[in-house]
Coordinates of C-alpha atoms and ligand atoms in Angstrom, one line a residue:
M954 CA -50.2 17.6 79.6
S955 CA -48.4 18.8 82.3
Q956 CA -50.9 20.9 84.9
E957 CA -47.9 22.2 86.8
N958 CA -48.6 26.1 87.4
K959 CA -45.7 28.1 87.3
A960 CA -45.7 30.9 89.8
L961 CA -43.8 33.2 92.6
F962 CA -46.2 33.1 95.5
I963 CA -45.7 36.9 97.7
I964 CA -47.7 36.3 101.1
F965 CA -47.7 39.4 102.9
G966 CA -48.6 38.6 106.8
G967 CA -46.3 35.2 106.6
T968 CA -46.4 35.0 109.9
G969 CA -50.3 35.3 110.3
D970 CA -52.7 33.1 110.9
L971 CA -54.7 32.6 107.5
A972 CA -51.6 31.5 106.4
K973 CA -50.8 29.5 108.6
R974 CA -53.3 27.8 108.9
K975 CA -55.3 28.1 105.5
L976 CA -52.6 28.8 102.9
Y977 CA -49.7 25.9 103.2
P978 CA -51.9 23.3 104.0
S979 CA -53.4 24.1 100.2
L980 CA -50.2 25.3 98.5
F981 CA -49.3 21.6 100.1
R982 CA -52.6 19.6 99.1
L983 CA -51.3 21.7 95.5
F984 CA -48.2 20.0 95.0
R985 CA -49.0 17.0 96.5
K986 CA -52.0 16.3 93.1
G987 CA -48.8 18.3 91.3
M988 CA -50.6 21.3 90.1
I989 CA -47.5 23.3 91.3
N990 CA -44.1 21.4 91.8
K991 CA -41.1 22.1 90.6
R992 CA -41.4 25.8 88.9
F993 CA -42.8 27.7 92.2
A994 CA -41.6 29.2 95.2
V995 CA -43.0 31.0 97.7
I996 CA -41.7 34.2 99.8
G997 CA -43.2 33.9 103.6
T998 CA -43.0 37.6 104.2
A999 CA -43.7 40.1 108.4
R1000 CA -42.3 41.9 110.6
R1001 CA -40.8 39.2 112.0
E1002 CA -37.5 38.4 112.1
W1003 CA -37.7 34.8 110.7
T1004 CA -35.0 32.7 109.4
N1005 CA -35.5 30.3 105.8
D1006 CA -34.9 27.4 108.8
Y1007 CA -37.8 29.1 111.5
F1008 CA -39.9 30.1 108.5
R1009 CA -40.0 26.5 106.8
D1010 CA -40.0 24.6 109.9
V1011 CA -43.3 27.2 110.4
V1012 CA -44.7 25.7 107.2
I1013 CA -44.0 20.9 108.0
E1014 CA -46.1 22.0 111.7
S1015 CA -49.4 23.1 109.1
I1016 CA -49.6 20.6 107.0
E1017 CA -49.0 18.4 109.9
S1018 CA -52.9 16.9 110.2
L1019 CA -51.8 16.3 106.2
E1020 CA -48.8 13.5 106.9
P1021 CA -46.2 14.0 104.7
S1022 CA -44.3 12.6 104.7
A1023 CA -40.2 13.0 105.1
E1024 CA -39.5 13.3 101.2
E1025 CA -42.1 15.2 101.2
I1026 CA -41.9 17.9 104.0
A1027 CA -38.1 17.7 102.2
A1028 CA -38.9 18.9 98.2
F1029 CA -42.4 21.2 99.7
T1030 CA -40.3 23.3 102.0
S1031 CA -37.6 23.5 100.1
H1032 CA -39.3 26.4 98.4
F1033 CA -40.9 28.6 101.1
Y1034 CA -38.0 31.8 101.9
Y1035 CA -38.6 34.9 104.5
Q1036 CA -37.7 37.6 104.1
S1037 CA -39.0 40.0 107.4
H1038 CA -40.2 43.3 105.9
N1039 CA -41.9 46.2 107.5
V1040 CA -45.0 47.2 104.9
N1041 CA -44.7 50.6 105.9
D1042 CA -41.1 51.1 104.5
T1043 CA -40.6 51.8 101.3
E1044 CA -36.2 50.5 101.6
E1045 CA -37.0 47.1 102.6
Y1046 CA -39.8 47.0 99.5
K1047 CA -36.0 46.5 97.0
V1048 CA -35.0 43.3 99.0
L1049 CA -37.8 41.7 98.5
G1050 CA -38.3 42.7 95.1
E1051 CA -34.4 41.3 94.6
L1052 CA -35.0 37.9 96.1
A1053 CA -37.3 38.0 93.9
N1054 CA -36.4 38.1 91.0
Q1055 CA -33.7 35.6 92.3
L1056 CA -36.2 33.1 92.8
D1057 CA -37.3 34.4 90.0
E1058 CA -34.3 33.4 88.1
T1059 CA -33.5 30.6 89.6
Y1060 CA -37.1 28.3 89.4
K1061 CA -37.1 29.6 86.3
L1062 CA -40.6 31.5 86.7
E1063 CA -41.1 33.3 83.9
G1064 CA -42.1 36.5 86.0
N1065 CA -45.4 34.4 87.5
R1066 CA -46.2 36.5 90.5
L1067 CA -49.2 36.3 92.6
F1068 CA -48.9 38.6 95.4
Y1069 CA -51.5 37.4 99.1
L1070 CA -52.7 40.0 101.5
A1071 CA -53.2 37.6 104.4
M1072 CA -52.6 41.6 106.4
A1073 CA -55.5 43.7 107.9
P1074 CA -57.1 45.8 104.4
R1075 CA -55.8 49.5 105.8
F1076 CA -52.9 48.3 104.2
F1077 CA -53.6 47.3 101.2
G1078 CA -52.8 50.7 99.8
T1079 CA -49.6 51.2 100.9
I1080 CA -48.4 48.0 99.8
S1081 CA -50.2 47.6 96.1
K1082 CA -48.4 51.0 95.4
H1083 CA -45.3 49.8 96.6
I1084 CA -45.5 46.5 94.3
K1085 CA -46.0 48.8 91.3
S1086 CA -43.1 52.3 92.3
E1087 CA -40.3 49.8 93.9
K1088 CA -40.8 47.2 90.2
I1089 CA -41.9 44.4 92.5
M1090 CA -44.8 43.5 89.3
T1091 CA -43.0 42.0 86.5
E1092 CA -43.4 43.4 82.7
T1093 CA -43.0 39.5 82.3
G1094 CA -45.7 37.0 82.9
F1095 CA -48.7 37.2 85.7
S1096 CA -48.9 39.2 88.3
R1097 CA -52.9 38.9 90.0
L1098 CA -53.5 39.3 93.4
I1099 CA -54.8 37.6 96.4
I1100 CA -57.0 39.9 99.4
E1101 CA -58.7 38.7 101.7
K1102 CA -62.2 40.5 103.0
P1103 CA -63.4 42.7 104.6
F1104 CA -63.3 44.8 102.2
G1105 CA -63.7 47.8 103.7
T1106 CA -66.6 48.8 105.5
D1107 CA -69.3 50.7 103.5
Y1108 CA -69.9 52.1 100.3
E1109 CA -67.6 54.4 101.0
T1110 CA -64.7 52.5 102.7
A1111 CA -64.5 49.5 99.9
K1112 CA -65.2 52.1 96.9
Q1113 CA -61.4 54.0 98.2
L1114 CA -60.1 51.0 98.7
N1115 CA -61.0 50.2 95.2
D1116 CA -59.2 52.8 94.2
E1117 CA -56.4 52.9 95.7
I1118 CA -56.0 48.0 94.2
A1119 CA -57.0 50.6 90.8
A1120 CA -54.7 52.6 90.7
V1121 CA -52.4 49.4 90.0
F1122 CA -54.3 46.8 89.2
N1123 CA -56.7 46.0 86.4
E1124 CA -59.8 44.8 87.9
D1125 CA -59.2 41.2 85.9
Q1126 CA -56.4 40.7 88.6
I1127 CA -57.1 41.4 91.1
F1128 CA -58.5 38.4 93.4
R1129 CA -61.5 39.0 96.3
I1130 CA -61.5 36.1 97.4
D1131 CA -64.5 35.1 99.7
H1132 CA -64.0 30.9 100.9
Y1133 CA -67.9 30.3 100.4
L1134 CA -67.5 30.6 97.7
G1135 CA -64.6 28.3 96.6
K1136 CA -67.2 25.7 98.4
E1137 CA -68.5 23.0 96.8
M1138 CA -71.9 22.5 97.2
I1139 CA -71.4 26.6 97.0
Q1140 CA -70.6 25.6 93.6
N1141 CA -72.8 23.7 92.8
I1142 CA -75.6 25.6 92.6
S1143 CA -75.4 26.1 89.6
A1144 CA -75.3 22.7 88.8
V1145 CA -78.7 21.9 90.1
R1146 CA -80.1 25.3 88.7
F1147 CA -78.7 24.7 85.1
G1148 CA -78.7 21.1 84.6
N1149 CA -82.2 20.0 85.5
N1150 CA -84.1 20.8 83.6
I1151 CA -87.0 20.4 85.9
F1152 CA -86.4 22.8 88.2
E1153 CA -85.2 25.8 85.7
S1154 CA -88.0 25.5 84.0
L1155 CA -90.4 25.7 87.1
W1156 CA -87.6 28.6 88.3
N1157 CA -89.5 31.5 89.0
H1158 CA -92.3 33.5 90.5
Q1159 CA -95.3 31.4 88.9
Y1160 CA -94.2 28.8 90.9
I1161 CA -91.1 29.4 94.2
D1162 CA -93.3 30.7 96.9
N1163 CA -90.3 32.0 98.9
V1164 CA -86.5 31.0 99.2
Q1165 CA -85.2 31.2 102.6
I1166 CA -81.0 30.6 103.1
T1167 CA -80.1 30.2 106.5
L1168 CA -75.8 30.5 107.7
A1169 CA -75.7 29.2 111.1
E1170 CA -73.2 28.7 113.9
D1171 CA -72.8 27.6 116.8
L1172 CA -69.6 29.0 118.5
G1173 CA -70.1 32.5 120.0
V1174 CA -66.9 35.0 118.7
E1175 CA -64.6 32.8 119.9
E1176 CA -61.2 34.5 120.5
R1177 CA -62.4 37.4 117.4
G1178 CA -64.2 39.2 120.1
G1179 CA -62.8 42.1 119.7
Y1180 CA -62.8 42.8 116.1
Y1181 CA -66.5 40.9 115.4
D1182 CA -67.7 43.6 118.2
Q1183 CA -66.9 46.5 115.6
S1184 CA -67.9 44.4 112.1
G1185 CA -70.6 42.9 113.3
A1186 CA -73.1 39.7 111.7
L1187 CA -74.3 42.4 108.8
K1188 CA -71.1 43.6 107.7
D1189 CA -69.0 40.4 108.5
M1190 CA -71.6 37.7 107.3
V1191 CA -75.0 39.4 105.2
Q1192 CA -72.4 42.1 102.7
N1193 CA -70.4 38.8 101.3
H1194 CA -71.0 35.2 101.3
I1195 CA -75.1 35.8 102.3
L1196 CA -75.6 38.2 99.1
Q1197 CA -73.5 36.1 97.2
V1198 CA -75.1 33.5 97.9
V1199 CA -78.3 35.0 96.6
A1200 CA -76.6 36.7 92.9
L1201 CA -76.1 33.3 92.4
L1202 CA -79.9 31.8 93.2
A1203 CA -81.0 34.4 91.4
M1204 CA -79.4 35.1 88.7
E1205 CA -80.1 34.6 85.1
P1206 CA -78.6 31.5 83.4
P1207 CA -75.8 32.5 82.6
T1208 CA -75.6 31.9 78.1
I1209 CA -72.1 29.5 79.1
F1210 CA -70.9 28.7 81.9
S1211 CA -67.9 30.8 81.8
E1212 CA -66.1 33.5 84.5
E1213 CA -67.2 36.4 82.1
A1214 CA -71.3 35.3 81.3
I1215 CA -71.6 33.6 85.6
R1216 CA -70.2 37.7 86.7
T1217 CA -72.6 39.6 84.3
E1218 CA -75.5 37.9 86.1
K1219 CA -75.0 38.0 89.3
I1220 CA -74.1 41.6 88.9
N1221 CA -77.0 41.6 87.3
A1222 CA -79.0 39.9 90.2
L1223 CA -77.3 42.0 92.7
K1224 CA -79.0 45.4 91.6
S1225 CA -81.9 44.4 90.7
I1226 CA -82.2 43.2 95.0
R1227 CA -83.9 46.1 96.1
V1228 CA -82.2 49.4 98.1
Y1229 CA -84.6 49.8 101.0
T1230 CA -85.5 52.8 102.6
E1231 CA -85.5 53.5 106.2
D1232 CA -88.4 52.6 107.3
E1233 CA -88.1 49.2 104.9
V1234 CA -85.5 48.2 106.8
N1235 CA -87.8 48.5 110.1
Q1236 CA -90.2 46.2 108.6
N1237 CA -88.4 44.3 106.3
F1238 CA -85.2 43.0 108.5
V1239 CA -84.3 42.5 112.2
R1240 CA -81.6 41.8 114.4
G1241 CA -80.7 40.3 117.7
Q1242 CA -77.9 39.8 120.6
Y1243 CA -77.0 36.3 122.2
A1244 CA -77.7 36.4 126.2
H1245 CA -76.5 33.7 128.6
G1246 CA -77.9 30.1 127.8
K1247 CA -78.0 26.3 128.0
L1248 CA -78.4 23.7 125.7
S1249 CA -77.7 19.9 127.2
G1250 CA -77.0 20.9 130.3
K1251 CA -73.9 23.1 128.2
E1252 CA -73.8 26.7 130.0
F1253 CA -72.7 29.8 127.8
V1254 CA -72.2 33.2 128.9
S1255 CA -73.2 35.9 126.9
Y1256 CA -72.5 38.8 123.8
Q1257 CA -71.4 40.6 126.1
E1258 CA -68.9 38.3 128.5
E1259 CA -67.3 37.2 126.0
P1260 CA -63.1 38.4 125.9
G1261 CA -63.2 41.7 123.6
V1262 CA -65.8 43.2 123.5
E1263 CA -67.5 46.2 124.9
E1264 CA -69.9 47.3 128.3
N1265 CA -72.6 46.7 127.4
S1266 CA -71.8 46.3 123.4
Q1267 CA -74.7 46.6 121.1
T1268 CA -73.1 44.9 118.5
E1269 CA -75.7 42.7 116.2
T1270 CA -74.8 38.7 116.6
F1271 CA -78.0 37.5 114.6
V1272 CA -79.3 38.6 111.0
A1273 CA -82.6 38.1 109.4
G1274 CA -84.4 39.4 106.8
K1275 CA -86.1 39.9 104.2
L1276 CA -84.6 40.6 100.3
M1277 CA -87.3 41.3 97.8
I1278 CA -86.2 41.6 94.0
D1279 CA -87.4 43.7 90.9
N1280 CA -87.1 41.5 88.4
F1281 CA -90.1 39.4 85.9
R1282 CA -88.1 36.6 87.7
W1283 CA -88.5 37.1 91.0
A1284 CA -91.6 40.2 91.7
G1285 CA -93.5 39.5 94.3
V1286 CA -91.0 36.1 95.9
P1287 CA -89.3 36.9 99.5
F1288 CA -86.0 35.6 100.0
Y1289 CA -85.5 35.2 103.5
I1290 CA -82.4 35.3 105.2
R1291 CA -80.6 34.0 108.3
T1292 CA -76.8 34.2 109.7
G1293 CA -76.0 34.1 113.4
K1294 CA -73.7 32.7 116.5
R1295 CA -74.6 30.8 119.5
L1296 CA -77.4 29.3 118.0
T1297 CA -78.7 26.0 118.1
E1298 CA -76.0 23.8 115.1
K1299 CA -74.3 24.8 113.2
G1300 CA -75.0 24.9 109.3
T1301 CA -75.6 26.2 105.4
R1302 CA -78.4 24.7 104.3
I1303 CA -80.6 26.9 101.4
N1304 CA -84.5 26.0 101.1
I1305 CA -86.5 26.6 98.1
V1306 CA -90.3 26.1 98.3
F1307 CA -92.5 25.9 96.1
K1308 CA -95.5 27.0 95.5
S1309 CA -98.5 24.8 96.9
T1310 CA -101.0 22.8 94.6
P1311 CA -103.8 24.8 93.4
I1312 CA -106.4 23.5 95.3
N1313 CA -106.8 20.3 97.8
V1314 CA -108.2 17.9 95.6
F1315 CA -107.0 14.6 98.1
R1316 CA -109.5 17.7 101.0
E1317 CA -112.4 15.3 102.3
A1318 CA -110.3 11.9 101.4
S1319 CA -107.3 12.8 104.1
D1320 CA -106.9 13.9 106.6
I1321 CA -105.5 17.8 105.1
T1322 CA -108.0 18.9 105.0
T1323 CA -106.3 22.4 103.7
N1324 CA -103.7 23.3 101.3
L1325 CA -100.4 20.7 100.3
P1326 CA -97.5 20.5 101.8
E1327 CA -95.4 22.1 100.0
N1328 CA -92.7 20.5 97.5
I1329 CA -89.2 22.1 99.3
L1330 CA -86.3 21.7 96.9
T1331 CA -83.3 21.8 100.2
I1332 CA -79.9 22.0 99.3
Y1333 CA -77.5 21.4 102.3
I1334 CA -73.9 23.4 101.5
Q1335 CA -72.0 22.1 105.4
P1336 CA -71.4 20.7 107.8
T1337 CA -72.7 17.9 105.8
E1338 CA -73.0 18.8 101.6
G1339 CA -76.2 17.5 99.8
F1340 CA -80.1 18.3 98.4
S1341 CA -83.3 16.6 99.3
L1342 CA -86.4 17.3 97.3
S1343 CA -89.8 16.9 99.8
L1344 CA -92.4 15.4 97.4
N1345 CA -96.3 14.9 98.8
G1346 CA -96.8 10.8 98.8
K1347 CA -99.9 7.7 99.0
E1348 CA -99.0 6.5 102.7
I1349 CA -99.1 3.0 102.3
G1350 CA -103.1 1.6 103.5
D1351 CA -106.7 2.1 102.9
G1352 CA -107.5 5.6 102.2
F1353 CA -105.9 8.4 101.1
N1354 CA -103.6 9.7 103.3
I1355 CA -100.9 12.3 101.8
D1356 CA -97.7 11.6 103.2
P1357 CA -94.3 13.9 103.1
V1358 CA -91.2 12.6 101.6
K1359 CA -87.7 12.5 100.9
L1360 CA -86.0 12.7 99.0
D1361 CA -82.3 12.9 99.9
Y1362 CA -79.0 12.5 99.1
R1363 CA -75.6 13.5 100.8
H1364 CA -72.4 13.0 99.6
S1365 CA -70.2 10.4 102.2
Q1366 CA -67.3 11.2 104.2
E1367 CA -64.7 10.0 101.7
N1368 CA -66.2 12.6 99.2
L1369 CA -65.9 15.4 100.5
D1370 CA -62.6 14.6 102.7
N1371 CA -61.1 13.5 99.0
S1372 CA -62.6 17.2 97.7
P1373 CA -60.3 20.0 97.5
E1374 CA -61.0 22.8 100.8
A1375 CA -62.4 25.9 99.4
Y1376 CA -58.7 27.7 99.3
E1377 CA -57.2 25.4 97.2
K1378 CA -60.0 25.3 94.5
L1379 CA -59.5 29.5 95.0
I1380 CA -55.4 29.6 94.9
L1381 CA -56.0 27.1 92.1
D1382 CA -58.6 29.4 90.5
C1383 CA -56.5 32.0 90.8
L1384 CA -53.2 30.7 88.9
K1385 CA -55.2 30.4 86.2
G1386 CA -56.4 33.2 86.1
D1387 CA -60.6 32.5 86.3
A1388 CA -61.8 34.4 88.8
T1389 CA -65.4 32.9 88.0
N1390 CA -65.3 32.0 92.3
F1391 CA -64.1 35.5 93.2
T1392 CA -66.3 39.2 93.6
H1393 CA -66.1 41.6 90.9
W1394 CA -65.6 45.2 92.1
D1395 CA -69.2 45.8 90.6
E1396 CA -70.5 42.9 93.1
V1397 CA -69.1 44.3 96.4
A1398 CA -70.6 47.8 95.8
N1399 CA -73.6 46.7 95.2
S1400 CA -73.8 44.8 98.5
W1401 CA -72.5 47.7 100.5
K1402 CA -75.5 50.0 98.9
I1403 CA -77.5 46.9 100.3
V1404 CA -76.7 46.6 103.9
D1405 CA -76.0 50.5 104.3
V1406 CA -79.1 51.9 104.7
V1407 CA -79.4 49.3 106.9
R1408 CA -76.4 49.7 109.3
Q1409 CA -77.5 53.6 109.5
T1410 CA -81.2 53.2 109.4
W1411 CA -79.2 50.3 112.7
D1412 CA -77.4 52.8 113.6
K1413 CA -79.9 55.6 114.8
E1414 CA -81.2 52.9 117.1
E1415 CA -82.3 54.5 120.7
A1416 CA -83.5 51.1 122.6
D1417 CA -81.1 48.2 122.7
I1418 CA -80.5 45.8 120.8
P1419 CA -83.0 42.5 120.8
T1420 CA -81.9 39.5 122.6
Y1421 CA -82.2 35.3 122.4
S1422 CA -81.2 32.9 124.8
A1423 CA -77.9 30.7 123.4
A1424 CA -78.1 28.4 121.5
S1425 CA -81.6 29.6 120.4
M1426 CA -82.3 30.1 117.0
G1427 CA -82.8 33.7 116.9
P1428 CA -84.5 36.3 118.6
K1429 CA -88.4 36.4 118.2
C1430 CA -88.8 38.6 115.8
A1431 CA -87.0 36.6 113.2
F1432 CA -89.7 33.8 113.5
D1433 CA -92.1 37.5 113.6
L1434 CA -90.1 38.8 110.2
L1435 CA -92.0 35.4 108.5
E1436 CA -95.4 35.0 110.6
K1437 CA -96.3 38.1 109.3
D1438 CA -96.8 36.8 105.7
N1439 CA -97.6 33.4 107.0
R1440 CA -95.5 31.9 106.7
H1441 CA -91.8 30.2 108.3
W1442 CA -88.9 28.7 108.7
I1443 CA -88.4 25.9 107.1
W1444 CA -85.5 24.6 109.1
H1445 CA -85.3 24.1 112.7
P1446 CA -82.9 22.4 114.6
D1447 CA -84.2 23.6 117.8
E1448 CA -87.3 21.6 117.9
W1449 CA -85.7 18.2 118.1
Y1450 CA -83.8 20.2 121.1
K1451 CA -86.1 21.5 123.1
M1452 CA -88.9 18.4 122.3
H1453 CA -85.7 15.9 123.6
G1454 CA -85.5 18.7 126.7
F1455 CA -82.1 19.6 126.2
L1456 CA -83.5 23.1 126.1
K1457 CA -86.2 25.3 127.3
E1458 CA -89.6 27.1 125.1
Ligands
NAP1094 P1 -52.9 38.1 111.9 O1 -52.8 36.5 112.6 O2 -53.4 38.9 112.6 O3 -51.4 38.3 110.8 C1 -51.1 39.7 110.7 C2 -50.2 39.7 109.8 O4 -49.9 40.7 109.4 C3 -48.5 39.1 110.2 O5 -48.1 37.9 109.3 C4 -48.1 40.4 110.9 O6 -46.9 39.7 111.2 C5 -48.4 40.8 109.6 N1 -48.2 42.9 109.8 C6 -48.7 43.3 110.4 N2 -48.6 44.4 111.2 C7 -47.5 44.1 109.4 C8 -46.4 45.4 109.4 N3 -47.1 47.0 108.7 N4 -45.4 45.3 107.8 C9 -45.7 43.5 107.6 N5 -46.8 42.7 108.3 C10 -47.6 43.0 109.6 O7 -54.4 38.3 110.7 P2 -54.9 36.9 110.4 O8 -55.7 36.2 111.1 O9 -54.0 35.5 109.1 O10 -55.3 37.8 108.5 C11 -55.1 38.7 108.0 C12 -56.4 39.0 106.7 O11 -57.3 37.9 106.3 C13 -56.7 39.7 107.8 O12 -57.4 40.8 106.6 C14 -58.1 38.9 108.0 O13 -59.6 39.4 107.8 C15 -58.6 38.3 106.5 N6 -59.2 36.9 107.1 C16 -58.8 35.7 108.6 C17 -59.5 34.8 107.8 C18 -57.9 33.6 109.2 O14 -59.3 32.3 109.2 N7 -57.4 33.5 109.9 C19 -60.2 34.4 108.1 C20 -61.1 35.5 106.4 C21 -60.0 36.4 106.6 P3 -45.8 40.6 112.4 O15 -46.8 40.9 113.2 O16 -45.1 39.4 112.5 O17 -45.7 41.1 111.4

């Protein structure tokens, strides 16, 4: 049975960074695998006056690193067409619609259309409206809309944006990309949980002491200073990626691994996360901004010195928080989250910290007289993917010393290289109409409600934002947050650098 999917891709923002860096290479990978083959066409559209030939050259450049053969290049790029078009101009949609119909006929696409909005969200409403009024949406086949984050800047703006889109597209036609959800290991969270009874049976407040989620970046804001300064880590990372990971970890098992069942459970999990009062925000959330720092002799400028960042900016480049989930499964179990830029190492990982044994029966025989080290399940998401489990064993030799050992599995580099890139997976899911790895409006809405109060509390704060040295693991308050609960961050890459003299205490 052929796996080929038929569709016309209309990419708004076809000359932009996202299209070049992610979308064209992902389409090429799908083409190579035969997921799209003869019956597809792509219209790139933006204001620039490009010809088809010029557009095809840009596409060729964007797939260079995938080392395509001359035949592959010719076959793939022959499906690409460019149409110059200002999305605010109603007349120009007519020309776009004509080209779309013509390509539909040439490639026998049966009315299947995928509208990819690789543009700033302020254009989403007007594009959706025109897609309908100018009849670019078809009555045969499917019409699906893919949109990028950020989805609003708070609940109110997100709702307004959603209302505009929902006036044209039904919820099952809207695919909100969170590229984190396309990552292999994020999807594997469900495999680890629901495929292994030894974990799922312990996956609750009786056995789990706390959960820690870290999304650390070693880079600063790079050339995105202007955008980032208006957003900050809370909106850029917590509202979407981190809360999605929390939902996957905290949700109830779905009855079946289907889009609808998973979404229902994720939405329920997000609804169970406690929405704090302002006082509770002050107790449970902290933020910071990177100052100048040095790692292994390399110097980094402070956030405020980065291009595009406002002088004396109070934008947070780091957030840590403690979330509580008010349901039977998780009552009393803190979910500690942290994310930041210019931290010691790049890495996304989840630590599930199990409760210690009720007593340490070896307390007199071994050199550990207090509680035994906890068992920890770590899920590595990037840059390596895999998981590890730390267990306590007996050290070889006389006496009865307890020695924590780590069972470690990482996917090989070869497997990783061959695994589909996040955008490739997500585009394929959208072609197939599978929205499991996209965010539903109810998820977006609940996530905003959780972070809005944090933002509002911080916006009232008059004191300067706490800082942390670039290349450290965040401000002191992030460590204090766990210490006051008699806990500590399990992942601490900074300690190795400090021990070897590469990072100052
Ligand atoms: P970008 O490089 O600035 O591209 C914006 C695109 O919009 C350009 O193709 C531009 O082309 C077009 N455009 C602007 N005004 C237009 C108008 N009035 N009519 C028609 N076209 C217009 O932005 P980007 O980095 O690709 O990001 C696109 C979206 O994806 C944003 O919402 C961003 O937040 C999101 N996103 C991007 C990334 C990434 O890696 N880049 C990652 C996650 C999310 P012309 O100037 O030729 O009109």
